[in-house]
mmCIF file of C-alpha atoms in Angstrom:
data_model
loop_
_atom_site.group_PDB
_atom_site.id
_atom_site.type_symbol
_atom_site.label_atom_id
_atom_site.label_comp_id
_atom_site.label_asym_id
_atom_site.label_seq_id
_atom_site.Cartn_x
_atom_site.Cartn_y
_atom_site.Cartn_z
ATOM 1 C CA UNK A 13 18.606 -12.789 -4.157
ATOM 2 C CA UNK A 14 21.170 -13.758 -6.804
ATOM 3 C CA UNK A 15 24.549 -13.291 -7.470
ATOM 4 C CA UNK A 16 25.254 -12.064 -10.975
ATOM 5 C CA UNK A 17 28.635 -12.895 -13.059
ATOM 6 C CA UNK A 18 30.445 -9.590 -12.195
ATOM 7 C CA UNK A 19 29.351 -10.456 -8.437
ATOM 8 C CA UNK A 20 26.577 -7.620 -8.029
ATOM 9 C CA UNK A 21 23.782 -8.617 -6.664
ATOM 10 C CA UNK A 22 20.965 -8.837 -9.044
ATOM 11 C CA UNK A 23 17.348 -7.428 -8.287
ATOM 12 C CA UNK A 24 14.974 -9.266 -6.503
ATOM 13 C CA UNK A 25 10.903 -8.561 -7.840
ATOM 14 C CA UNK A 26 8.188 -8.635 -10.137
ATOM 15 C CA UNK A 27 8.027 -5.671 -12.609
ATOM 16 C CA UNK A 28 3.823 -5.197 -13.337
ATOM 17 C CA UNK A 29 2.078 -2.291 -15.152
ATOM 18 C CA UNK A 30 -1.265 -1.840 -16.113
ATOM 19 C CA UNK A 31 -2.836 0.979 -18.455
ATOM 20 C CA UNK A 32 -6.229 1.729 -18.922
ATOM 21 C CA UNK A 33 -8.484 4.264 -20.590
ATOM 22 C CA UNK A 34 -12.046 4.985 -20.209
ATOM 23 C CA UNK A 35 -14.735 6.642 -22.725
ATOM 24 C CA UNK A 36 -18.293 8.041 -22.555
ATOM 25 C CA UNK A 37 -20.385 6.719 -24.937
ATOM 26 C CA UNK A 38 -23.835 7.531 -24.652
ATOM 27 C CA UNK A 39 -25.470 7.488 -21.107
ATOM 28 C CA UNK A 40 -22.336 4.615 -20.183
ATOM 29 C CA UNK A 41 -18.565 4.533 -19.197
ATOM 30 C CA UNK A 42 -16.696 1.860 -21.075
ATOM 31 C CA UNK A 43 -13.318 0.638 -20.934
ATOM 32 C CA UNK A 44 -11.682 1.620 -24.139
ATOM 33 C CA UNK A 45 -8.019 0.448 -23.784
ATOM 34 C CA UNK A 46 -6.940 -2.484 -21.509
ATOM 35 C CA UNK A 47 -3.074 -3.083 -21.401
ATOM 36 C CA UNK A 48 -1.213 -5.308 -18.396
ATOM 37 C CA UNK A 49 1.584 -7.006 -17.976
ATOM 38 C CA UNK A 50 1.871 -9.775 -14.983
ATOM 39 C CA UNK A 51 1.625 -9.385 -11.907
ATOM 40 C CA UNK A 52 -1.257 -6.703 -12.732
ATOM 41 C CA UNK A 53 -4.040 -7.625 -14.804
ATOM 42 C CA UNK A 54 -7.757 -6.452 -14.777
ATOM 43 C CA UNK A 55 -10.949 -8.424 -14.010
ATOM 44 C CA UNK A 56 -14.047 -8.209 -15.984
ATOM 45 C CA UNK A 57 -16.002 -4.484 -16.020
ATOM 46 C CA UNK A 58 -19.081 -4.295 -13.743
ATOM 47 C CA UNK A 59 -22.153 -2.319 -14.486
ATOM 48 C CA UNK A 60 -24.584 -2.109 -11.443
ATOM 49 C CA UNK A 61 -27.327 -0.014 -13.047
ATOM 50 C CA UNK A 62 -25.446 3.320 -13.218
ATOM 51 C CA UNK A 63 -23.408 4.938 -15.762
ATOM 52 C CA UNK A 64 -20.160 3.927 -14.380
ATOM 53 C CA UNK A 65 -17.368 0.942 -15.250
ATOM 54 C CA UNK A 66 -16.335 -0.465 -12.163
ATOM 55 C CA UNK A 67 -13.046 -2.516 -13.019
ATOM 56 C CA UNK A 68 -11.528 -4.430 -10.325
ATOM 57 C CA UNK A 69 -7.279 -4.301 -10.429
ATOM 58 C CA UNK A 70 -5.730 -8.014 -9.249
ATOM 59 C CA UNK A 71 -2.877 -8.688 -8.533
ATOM 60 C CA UNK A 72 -2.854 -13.052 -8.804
ATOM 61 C CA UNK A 73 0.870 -13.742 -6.666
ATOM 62 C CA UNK A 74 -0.838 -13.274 -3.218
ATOM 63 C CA UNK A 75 1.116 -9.605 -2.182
ATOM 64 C CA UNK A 76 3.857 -7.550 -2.611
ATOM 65 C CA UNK A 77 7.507 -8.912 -2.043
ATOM 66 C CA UNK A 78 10.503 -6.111 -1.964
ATOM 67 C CA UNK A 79 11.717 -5.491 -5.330
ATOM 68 C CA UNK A 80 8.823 -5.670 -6.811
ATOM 69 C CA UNK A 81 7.845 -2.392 -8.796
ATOM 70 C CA UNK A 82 3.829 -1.945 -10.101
ATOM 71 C CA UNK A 83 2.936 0.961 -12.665
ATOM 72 C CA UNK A 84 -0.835 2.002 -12.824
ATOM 73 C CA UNK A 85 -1.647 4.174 -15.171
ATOM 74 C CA UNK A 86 -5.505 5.316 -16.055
ATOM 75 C CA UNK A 87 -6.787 7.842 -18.307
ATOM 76 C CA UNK A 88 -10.747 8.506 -17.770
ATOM 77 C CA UNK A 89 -11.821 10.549 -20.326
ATOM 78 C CA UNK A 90 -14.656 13.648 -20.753
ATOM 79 C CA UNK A 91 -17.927 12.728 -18.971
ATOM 80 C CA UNK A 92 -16.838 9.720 -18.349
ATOM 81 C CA UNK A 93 -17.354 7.778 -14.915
ATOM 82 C CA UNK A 94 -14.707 4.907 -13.532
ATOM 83 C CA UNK A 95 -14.549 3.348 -10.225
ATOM 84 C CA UNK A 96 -11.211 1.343 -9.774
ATOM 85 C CA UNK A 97 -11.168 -1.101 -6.785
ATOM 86 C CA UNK A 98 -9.784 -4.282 -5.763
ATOM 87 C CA UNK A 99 -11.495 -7.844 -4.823
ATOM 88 C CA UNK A 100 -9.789 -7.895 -1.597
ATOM 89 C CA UNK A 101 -6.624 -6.488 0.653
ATOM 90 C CA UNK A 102 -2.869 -5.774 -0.468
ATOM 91 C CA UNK A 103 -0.731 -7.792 1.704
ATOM 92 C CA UNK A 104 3.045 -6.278 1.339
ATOM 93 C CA UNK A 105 5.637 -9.257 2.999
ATOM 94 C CA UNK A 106 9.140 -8.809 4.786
ATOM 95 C CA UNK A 107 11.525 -7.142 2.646
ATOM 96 C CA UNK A 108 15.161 -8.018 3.309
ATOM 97 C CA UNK A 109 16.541 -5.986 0.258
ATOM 98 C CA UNK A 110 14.598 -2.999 -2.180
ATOM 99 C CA UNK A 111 10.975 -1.893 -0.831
ATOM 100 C CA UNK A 112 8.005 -2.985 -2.993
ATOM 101 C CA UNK A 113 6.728 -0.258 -5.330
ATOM 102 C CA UNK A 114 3.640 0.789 -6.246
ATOM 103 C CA UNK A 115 2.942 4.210 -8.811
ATOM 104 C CA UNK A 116 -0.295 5.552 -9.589
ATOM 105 C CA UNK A 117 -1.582 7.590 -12.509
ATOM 106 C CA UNK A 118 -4.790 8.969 -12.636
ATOM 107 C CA UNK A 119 -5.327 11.539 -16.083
ATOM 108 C CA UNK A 120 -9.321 13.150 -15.251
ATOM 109 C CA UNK A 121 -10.809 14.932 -18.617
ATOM 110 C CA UNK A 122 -13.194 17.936 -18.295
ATOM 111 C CA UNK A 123 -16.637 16.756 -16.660
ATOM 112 C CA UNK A 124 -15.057 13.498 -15.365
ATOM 113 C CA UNK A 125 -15.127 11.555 -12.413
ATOM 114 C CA UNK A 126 -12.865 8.495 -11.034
ATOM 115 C CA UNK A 127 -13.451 6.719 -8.144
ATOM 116 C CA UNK A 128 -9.897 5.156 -6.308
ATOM 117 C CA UNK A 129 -11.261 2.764 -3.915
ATOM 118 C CA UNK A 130 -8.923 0.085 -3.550
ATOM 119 C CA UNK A 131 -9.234 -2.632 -0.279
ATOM 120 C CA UNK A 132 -7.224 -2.074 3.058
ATOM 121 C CA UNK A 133 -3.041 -2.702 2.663
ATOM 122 C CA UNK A 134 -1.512 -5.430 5.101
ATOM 123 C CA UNK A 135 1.622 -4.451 5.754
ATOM 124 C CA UNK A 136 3.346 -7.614 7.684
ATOM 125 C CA UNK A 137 6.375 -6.812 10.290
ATOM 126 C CA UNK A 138 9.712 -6.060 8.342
ATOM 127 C CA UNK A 139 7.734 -4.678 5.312
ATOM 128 C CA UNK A 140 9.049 -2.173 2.914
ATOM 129 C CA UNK A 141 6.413 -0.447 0.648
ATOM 130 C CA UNK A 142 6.779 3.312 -1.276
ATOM 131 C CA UNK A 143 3.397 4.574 -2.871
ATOM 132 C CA UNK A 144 2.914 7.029 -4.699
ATOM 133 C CA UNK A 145 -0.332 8.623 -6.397
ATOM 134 C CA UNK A 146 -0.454 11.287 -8.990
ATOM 135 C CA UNK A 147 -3.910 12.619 -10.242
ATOM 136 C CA UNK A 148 -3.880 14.990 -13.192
ATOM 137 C CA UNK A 149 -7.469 16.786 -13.233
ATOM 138 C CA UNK A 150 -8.213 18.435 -16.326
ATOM 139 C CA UNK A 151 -10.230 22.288 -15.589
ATOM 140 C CA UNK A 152 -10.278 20.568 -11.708
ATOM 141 C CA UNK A 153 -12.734 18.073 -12.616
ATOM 142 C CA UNK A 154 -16.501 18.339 -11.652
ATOM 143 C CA UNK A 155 -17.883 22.001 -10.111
ATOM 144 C CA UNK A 156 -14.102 22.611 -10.661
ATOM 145 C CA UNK A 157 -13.167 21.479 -7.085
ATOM 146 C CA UNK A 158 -10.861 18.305 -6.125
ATOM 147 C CA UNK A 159 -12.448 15.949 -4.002
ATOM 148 C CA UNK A 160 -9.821 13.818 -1.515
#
């Protein structure tokens, strides 16, 4: 932590946010906005034979320190298919000051489907981690039902 001029401490953490949006076109899923700002960013889209993008969310620094605040934010629009993972585990370190942050957007069109299948979070002793995950579903998604 710092020490500001006025003698308040200053805030210790990375600020990341990532937005993306998803189209049908034709029998695919494509990724039709990508936006991120550090420590978020996106790898490439996989297609595995099915009509779904599978986009894999990194985050490059190696975890979650307190302080730091990430903003997901994905739109999948109507028919479309998305599967958001990661390539491997969150690890969330000791937090002496703030908890790390993590807020999660999901906006589901009519007829869509999204897949939230991130890897396992490490929490090490003296961690300090809020989630939170919001999921808008449009008409309550396929067969009108929510599946958690």
């Amino acid at each position: 932590m710092t020490t500001g001029v006025d003698g308040a401490v200053a805030r210790v953490g990375r600020d990341g946010t990532l937005s993306l949006a998803f189209e049908r076109r034709g029998a695919r899923t494509i990724v039709a906005r990508s936006h991120f700002t550090l420590p978020l960013q996106v790898l490439g889209t996989m297609a595995l034979g099915d009509p779904a993008a599978i986009v894999s969310i990194l985050n490059p620094t190696g975890g979650l320190v307190g302080g730091d605040r990430l903003d997901i934010d994905v739109t999948v629009g109507e028919s479309a298919h998305a599967c958001l993972t990661t390539p491997s585990a969150t690890k969330v370190y000791r937090a002496t000051g703030a908890p790390a942050e993590q807020h999660v957007r999901l906006r589901v069109a009519d007829g869509a489907l999204v897949e939230w299948v991130p890897d396992h979070t490490i929490p090490f002793a003296g961690a300090a981690f809020r989630q939170t995950i919001a999921v808008d579903v449009a008409g309550g998604g396929p067969g009108s039902g929510v599946d958690a």
